[in-house]
Amino acid sequence: MQQQMNTQQPSVMPQPPQMISTKDALYFADMLSWNLLAMKKAHFFASQCQDKEVSAAIEKAGQMHQRHYQKILSHLQNTGRPKATMQ
C-alpha cells in the first residue's frame, strides 16, 4: 500500500492577529530574553578571547542575536494594537 504525501503548502497569515493570547505574549518575552542573554554572553566571551578570529566570530554571533532581538521588538511595537489578551 502506497502512502500519500501531503503536498499542501502551509497557509501564510497575511496580517498579524488583532490580539494575541497570554501564552503567546509570554513566549515573545522569552524569545526577547533568550536573544538578549545570548547577545550579552557573546559580547562578554568575545572580550575575553585572545584569538582575534574567534573573537570576531563570537561578536558576529552576538550581532545576529541583537538583530533578532530588534526584529522581534519591532514586530511587537505595532501601534494601535493590543499587545495581549487573556484567553
mmCIF file of N, CA and C in Angstrom:
data_model
loop_
_atom_site.group_PDB
_atom_site.id
_atom_site.type_symbol
_atom_site.label_atom_id
_atom_site.label_comp_id
_atom_site.label_asym_id
_atom_site.label_seq_id
_atom_site.Cartn_x
_atom_site.Cartn_y
_atom_site.Cartn_z
ATOM 1 N N MET A 1 0.839 -1.166 0.000
ATOM 2 C CA MET A 1 0.000 0.000 0.000
ATOM 3 C C MET A 1 0.895 1.244 0.000
ATOM 4 N N GLN A 2 0.622 2.143 -0.891
ATOM 5 C CA GLN A 2 1.453 3.328 -1.029
ATOM 6 C C GLN A 2 0.863 4.478 -0.215
ATOM 7 N N GLN A 3 1.712 5.118 0.591
ATOM 8 C CA GLN A 3 1.243 6.234 1.395
ATOM 9 C C GLN A 3 1.219 7.503 0.554
ATOM 10 N N GLN A 4 0.196 8.319 0.781
ATOM 11 C CA GLN A 4 0.106 9.579 0.064
ATOM 12 C C GLN A 4 0.871 10.648 0.829
ATOM 13 N N MET A 5 1.598 11.444 0.093
ATOM 14 C CA MET A 5 2.344 12.540 0.695
ATOM 15 C C MET A 5 1.451 13.779 0.732
ATOM 16 N N ASN A 6 1.469 14.467 1.846
ATOM 17 C CA ASN A 6 0.725 15.710 1.974
ATOM 18 C C ASN A 6 1.554 16.819 1.350
ATOM 19 N N THR A 7 1.107 17.322 0.196
ATOM 20 C CA THR A 7 1.881 18.316 -0.529
ATOM 21 C C THR A 7 1.308 19.717 -0.398
ATOM 22 N N GLN A 8 0.361 19.924 0.510
ATOM 23 C CA GLN A 8 -0.208 21.250 0.686
ATOM 24 C C GLN A 8 0.816 22.174 1.333
ATOM 25 N N GLN A 9 0.862 23.392 0.837
ATOM 26 C CA GLN A 9 1.717 24.410 1.420
ATOM 27 C C GLN A 9 1.040 24.952 2.675
ATOM 28 N N PRO A 10 1.818 25.252 3.724
ATOM 29 C CA PRO A 10 1.200 25.837 4.906
ATOM 30 C C PRO A 10 0.637 27.212 4.571
ATOM 31 N N SER A 11 -0.501 27.536 5.170
ATOM 32 C CA SER A 11 -1.113 28.827 4.884
ATOM 33 C C SER A 11 -0.310 29.937 5.555
ATOM 34 N N VAL A 12 -0.188 31.042 4.863
ATOM 35 C CA VAL A 12 0.559 32.183 5.365
ATOM 36 C C VAL A 12 -0.447 33.236 5.817
ATOM 37 N N MET A 13 -0.245 33.742 7.022
ATOM 38 C CA MET A 13 -1.139 34.743 7.563
ATOM 39 C C MET A 13 -0.785 36.098 6.930
ATOM 40 N N PRO A 14 -1.727 36.713 6.174
ATOM 41 C CA PRO A 14 -1.400 37.974 5.506
ATOM 42 C C PRO A 14 -1.204 39.132 6.483
ATOM 43 N N GLN A 15 -1.883 39.098 7.609
ATOM 44 C CA GLN A 15 -1.785 40.137 8.624
ATOM 45 C C GLN A 15 -1.638 39.478 9.986
ATOM 46 N N PRO A 16 -0.909 40.112 10.906
ATOM 47 C CA PRO A 16 -0.851 39.556 12.257
ATOM 48 C C PRO A 16 -2.231 39.653 12.916
ATOM 49 N N PRO A 17 -2.508 38.806 13.871
ATOM 50 C CA PRO A 17 -3.820 38.867 14.524
ATOM 51 C C PRO A 17 -3.981 40.159 15.319
ATOM 52 N N GLN A 18 -5.229 40.578 15.519
ATOM 53 C CA GLN A 18 -5.514 41.781 16.294
ATOM 54 C C GLN A 18 -5.128 41.599 17.757
ATOM 55 N N MET A 19 -5.296 40.388 18.274
ATOM 56 C CA MET A 19 -4.962 40.109 19.666
ATOM 57 C C MET A 19 -4.128 38.838 19.734
ATOM 58 N N ILE A 20 -3.267 38.777 20.718
ATOM 59 C CA ILE A 20 -2.512 37.553 20.947
ATOM 60 C C ILE A 20 -2.855 37.044 22.342
ATOM 61 N N SER A 21 -2.697 35.778 22.531
ATOM 62 C CA SER A 21 -3.007 35.184 23.828
ATOM 63 C C SER A 21 -1.910 35.493 24.839
ATOM 64 N N THR A 22 -2.223 35.300 26.090
ATOM 65 C CA THR A 22 -1.234 35.488 27.148
ATOM 66 C C THR A 22 -0.059 34.537 26.937
ATOM 67 N N LYS A 23 -0.355 33.310 26.532
ATOM 68 C CA LYS A 23 0.702 32.334 26.280
ATOM 69 C C LYS A 23 1.645 32.827 25.182
ATOM 70 N N ASP A 24 1.079 33.396 24.104
ATOM 71 C CA ASP A 24 1.908 33.942 23.030
ATOM 72 C C ASP A 24 2.747 35.114 23.524
ATOM 73 N N ALA A 25 2.155 35.993 24.330
ATOM 74 C CA ALA A 25 2.885 37.142 24.866
ATOM 75 C C ALA A 25 4.044 36.685 25.740
ATOM 76 N N LEU A 26 3.826 35.659 26.533
ATOM 77 C CA LEU A 26 4.900 35.129 27.372
ATOM 78 C C LEU A 26 6.005 34.505 26.518
ATOM 79 N N TYR A 27 5.622 33.862 25.417
ATOM 80 C CA TYR A 27 6.624 33.282 24.525
ATOM 81 C C TYR A 27 7.454 34.385 23.869
ATOM 82 N N PHE A 28 6.813 35.486 23.472
ATOM 83 C CA PHE A 28 7.562 36.617 22.919
ATOM 84 C C PHE A 28 8.555 37.155 23.948
ATOM 85 N N ALA A 29 8.110 37.277 25.193
ATOM 86 C CA ALA A 29 9.006 37.750 26.259
ATOM 87 C C ALA A 29 10.185 36.801 26.424
ATOM 88 N N ASP A 30 9.918 35.509 26.354
ATOM 89 C CA ASP A 30 11.002 34.517 26.444
ATOM 90 C C ASP A 30 11.984 34.667 25.282
ATOM 91 N N MET A 31 11.459 34.831 24.071
ATOM 92 C CA MET A 31 12.348 34.983 22.909
ATOM 93 C C MET A 31 13.234 36.217 23.054
ATOM 94 N N LEU A 32 12.649 37.313 23.543
ATOM 95 C CA LEU A 32 13.446 38.523 23.759
ATOM 96 C C LEU A 32 14.533 38.264 24.797
ATOM 97 N N SER A 33 14.170 37.591 25.884
ATOM 98 C CA SER A 33 15.142 37.292 26.945
ATOM 99 C C SER A 33 16.264 36.401 26.437
ATOM 100 N N TRP A 34 15.920 35.375 25.667
ATOM 101 C CA TRP A 34 16.930 34.450 25.149
ATOM 102 C C TRP A 34 17.922 35.189 24.261
ATOM 103 N N ASN A 35 17.406 36.027 23.368
ATOM 104 C CA ASN A 35 18.288 36.751 22.451
ATOM 105 C C ASN A 35 19.128 37.788 23.177
ATOM 106 N N LEU A 36 18.557 38.469 24.163
ATOM 107 C CA LEU A 36 19.319 39.446 24.933
ATOM 108 C C LEU A 36 20.446 38.760 25.706
ATOM 109 N N LEU A 37 20.142 37.649 26.338
ATOM 110 C CA LEU A 37 21.163 36.921 27.094
ATOM 111 C C LEU A 37 22.268 36.398 26.163
ATOM 112 N N ALA A 38 21.888 35.841 25.022
ATOM 113 C CA ALA A 38 22.881 35.333 24.064
ATOM 114 C C ALA A 38 23.760 36.471 23.562
ATOM 115 N N MET A 39 23.162 37.639 23.322
ATOM 116 C CA MET A 39 23.917 38.793 22.859
ATOM 117 C C MET A 39 24.926 39.232 23.926
ATOM 118 N N LYS A 40 24.486 39.306 25.178
ATOM 119 C CA LYS A 40 25.378 39.717 26.272
ATOM 120 C C LYS A 40 26.503 38.709 26.494
ATOM 121 N N LYS A 41 26.167 37.425 26.459
ATOM 122 C CA LYS A 41 27.194 36.392 26.651
ATOM 123 C C LYS A 41 28.220 36.421 25.520
ATOM 124 N N ALA A 42 27.746 36.583 24.294
ATOM 125 C CA ALA A 42 28.667 36.617 23.157
ATOM 126 C C ALA A 42 29.613 37.805 23.293
ATOM 127 N N HIS A 43 29.081 38.957 23.679
ATOM 128 C CA HIS A 43 29.947 40.126 23.834
ATOM 129 C C HIS A 43 30.980 39.892 24.940
ATOM 130 N N PHE A 44 30.548 39.314 26.051
ATOM 131 C CA PHE A 44 31.474 39.039 27.152
ATOM 132 C C PHE A 44 32.569 38.071 26.722
ATOM 133 N N PHE A 45 32.178 36.947 26.114
ATOM 134 C CA PHE A 45 33.172 35.948 25.737
ATOM 135 C C PHE A 45 34.094 36.447 24.628
ATOM 136 N N ALA A 46 33.575 37.267 23.728
ATOM 137 C CA ALA A 46 34.434 37.843 22.692
ATOM 138 C C ALA A 46 35.478 38.757 23.320
ATOM 139 N N SER A 47 35.087 39.477 24.368
ATOM 140 C CA SER A 47 36.053 40.369 25.022
ATOM 141 C C SER A 47 37.110 39.593 25.808
ATOM 142 N N GLN A 48 36.810 38.359 26.198
ATOM 143 C CA GLN A 48 37.740 37.532 26.952
ATOM 144 C C GLN A 48 38.659 36.698 26.063
ATOM 145 N N CYS A 49 38.325 36.602 24.795
ATOM 146 C CA CYS A 49 39.038 35.728 23.873
ATOM 147 C C CYS A 49 40.347 36.361 23.400
ATOM 148 N N GLN A 50 41.389 35.568 23.338
ATOM 149 C CA GLN A 50 42.703 36.036 22.900
ATOM 150 C C GLN A 50 42.849 36.009 21.371
ATOM 151 N N ASP A 51 42.246 35.019 20.749
ATOM 152 C CA ASP A 51 42.334 34.838 19.297
ATOM 153 C C ASP A 51 41.376 35.817 18.608
ATOM 154 N N LYS A 52 41.910 36.688 17.769
ATOM 155 C CA LYS A 52 41.109 37.725 17.114
ATOM 156 C C LYS A 52 40.061 37.148 16.169
ATOM 157 N N GLU A 53 40.384 36.058 15.472
ATOM 158 C CA GLU A 53 39.415 35.446 14.561
ATOM 159 C C GLU A 53 38.238 34.867 15.332
ATOM 160 N N VAL A 54 38.537 34.191 16.420
ATOM 161 C CA VAL A 54 37.478 33.606 17.249
ATOM 162 C C VAL A 54 36.649 34.719 17.869
ATOM 163 N N SER A 55 37.318 35.753 18.353
ATOM 164 C CA SER A 55 36.626 36.899 18.948
ATOM 165 C C SER A 55 35.674 37.540 17.936
ATOM 166 N N ALA A 56 36.127 37.701 16.702
ATOM 167 C CA ALA A 56 35.291 38.299 15.652
ATOM 168 C C ALA A 56 34.088 37.408 15.344
ATOM 169 N N ALA A 57 34.291 36.099 15.317
ATOM 170 C CA ALA A 57 33.183 35.179 15.049
ATOM 171 C C ALA A 57 32.144 35.225 16.169
ATOM 172 N N ILE A 58 32.620 35.305 17.406
ATOM 173 C CA ILE A 58 31.693 35.381 18.546
ATOM 174 C C ILE A 58 30.937 36.705 18.519
ATOM 175 N N GLU A 59 31.629 37.797 18.204
ATOM 176 C CA GLU A 59 30.962 39.109 18.092
ATOM 177 C C GLU A 59 29.903 39.078 16.992
ATOM 178 N N LYS A 60 30.227 38.413 15.887
ATOM 179 C CA LYS A 60 29.269 38.300 14.781
ATOM 180 C C LYS A 60 28.010 37.557 15.238
ATOM 181 N N ALA A 61 28.187 36.508 16.029
ATOM 182 C CA ALA A 61 27.042 35.775 16.566
ATOM 183 C C ALA A 61 26.230 36.670 17.503
ATOM 184 N N GLY A 62 26.915 37.463 18.314
ATOM 185 C CA GLY A 62 26.226 38.386 19.209
ATOM 186 C C GLY A 62 25.423 39.421 18.438
ATOM 187 N N GLN A 63 25.984 39.916 17.333
ATOM 188 C CA GLN A 63 25.271 40.879 16.499
ATOM 189 C C GLN A 63 24.040 40.256 15.855
ATOM 190 N N MET A 64 24.130 38.976 15.503
ATOM 191 C CA MET A 64 22.977 38.278 14.952
ATOM 192 C C MET A 64 21.853 38.245 15.982
ATOM 193 N N HIS A 65 22.200 37.928 17.241
ATOM 194 C CA HIS A 65 21.186 37.885 18.287
ATOM 195 C C HIS A 65 20.601 39.270 18.544
ATOM 196 N N GLN A 66 21.423 40.306 18.407
ATOM 197 C CA GLN A 66 20.924 41.663 18.571
ATOM 198 C C GLN A 66 19.930 42.005 17.459
ATOM 199 N N ARG A 67 20.243 41.601 16.229
ATOM 200 C CA ARG A 67 19.305 41.836 15.117
ATOM 201 C C ARG A 67 17.993 41.100 15.352
ATOM 202 N N HIS A 68 18.075 39.865 15.831
ATOM 203 C CA HIS A 68 16.859 39.103 16.106
ATOM 204 C C HIS A 68 16.035 39.786 17.190
ATOM 205 N N TYR A 69 16.706 40.261 18.245
ATOM 206 C CA TYR A 69 16.031 40.964 19.332
ATOM 207 C C TYR A 69 15.305 42.195 18.783
ATOM 208 N N GLN A 70 16.002 42.988 17.978
ATOM 209 C CA GLN A 70 15.410 44.203 17.414
ATOM 210 C C GLN A 70 14.245 43.877 16.474
ATOM 211 N N LYS A 71 14.361 42.808 15.708
ATOM 212 C CA LYS A 71 13.300 42.418 14.776
ATOM 213 C C LYS A 71 12.051 41.998 15.529
ATOM 214 N N ILE A 72 12.216 41.187 16.564
ATOM 215 C CA ILE A 72 11.068 40.764 17.377
ATOM 216 C C ILE A 72 10.422 41.984 18.010
ATOM 217 N N LEU A 73 11.240 42.870 18.568
ATOM 218 C CA LEU A 73 10.731 44.074 19.216
ATOM 219 C C LEU A 73 9.973 44.952 18.225
ATOM 220 N N SER A 74 10.492 45.091 17.017
ATOM 221 C CA SER A 74 9.813 45.925 16.016
ATOM 222 C C SER A 74 8.461 45.332 15.628
ATOM 223 N N HIS A 75 8.358 44.013 15.596
ATOM 224 C CA HIS A 75 7.075 43.379 15.296
ATOM 225 C C HIS A 75 6.068 43.631 16.414
ATOM 226 N N LEU A 76 6.557 43.695 17.628
ATOM 227 C CA LEU A 76 5.660 43.881 18.772
ATOM 228 C C LEU A 76 5.277 45.339 18.992
ATOM 229 N N GLN A 77 6.005 46.260 18.410
ATOM 230 C CA GLN A 77 5.740 47.675 18.628
ATOM 231 C C GLN A 77 4.820 48.263 17.568
ATOM 232 N N ASN A 78 3.923 47.473 17.072
ATOM 233 C CA ASN A 78 2.950 47.933 16.087
ATOM 234 C C ASN A 78 1.883 48.718 16.846
ATOM 235 N N THR A 79 1.849 50.032 16.674
ATOM 236 C CA THR A 79 0.948 50.878 17.448
ATOM 237 C C THR A 79 -0.509 50.646 17.086
ATOM 238 N N GLY A 80 -1.360 50.891 18.057
ATOM 239 C CA GLY A 80 -2.790 50.763 17.830
ATOM 240 C C GLY A 80 -3.332 49.368 18.015
ATOM 241 N N ARG A 81 -2.504 48.428 18.364
ATOM 242 C CA ARG A 81 -2.946 47.053 18.563
ATOM 243 C C ARG A 81 -2.701 46.650 20.001
ATOM 244 N N PRO A 82 -3.638 45.945 20.599
ATOM 245 C CA PRO A 82 -3.387 45.443 21.950
ATOM 246 C C PRO A 82 -2.241 44.428 21.914
ATOM 247 N N LYS A 83 -1.424 44.421 22.946
ATOM 248 C CA LYS A 83 -0.271 43.514 22.987
ATOM 249 C C LYS A 83 -0.676 42.107 23.403
ATOM 250 N N ALA A 84 -1.646 41.988 24.268
ATOM 251 C CA ALA A 84 -2.044 40.657 24.732
ATOM 252 C C ALA A 84 -3.462 40.718 25.271
ATOM 253 N N THR A 85 -4.091 39.582 25.302
ATOM 254 C CA THR A 85 -5.421 39.478 25.890
ATOM 255 C C THR A 85 -5.497 38.154 26.640
ATOM 256 N N MET A 86 -6.290 38.112 27.644
ATOM 257 C CA MET A 86 -6.471 36.880 28.401
ATOM 258 C C MET A 86 -7.420 35.979 27.644
ATOM 259 N N GLN A 87 -7.009 34.760 27.361
ATOM 260 C CA GLN A 87 -7.870 33.795 26.681
ATOM 261 C C GLN A 87 -7.887 32.508 27.435
#
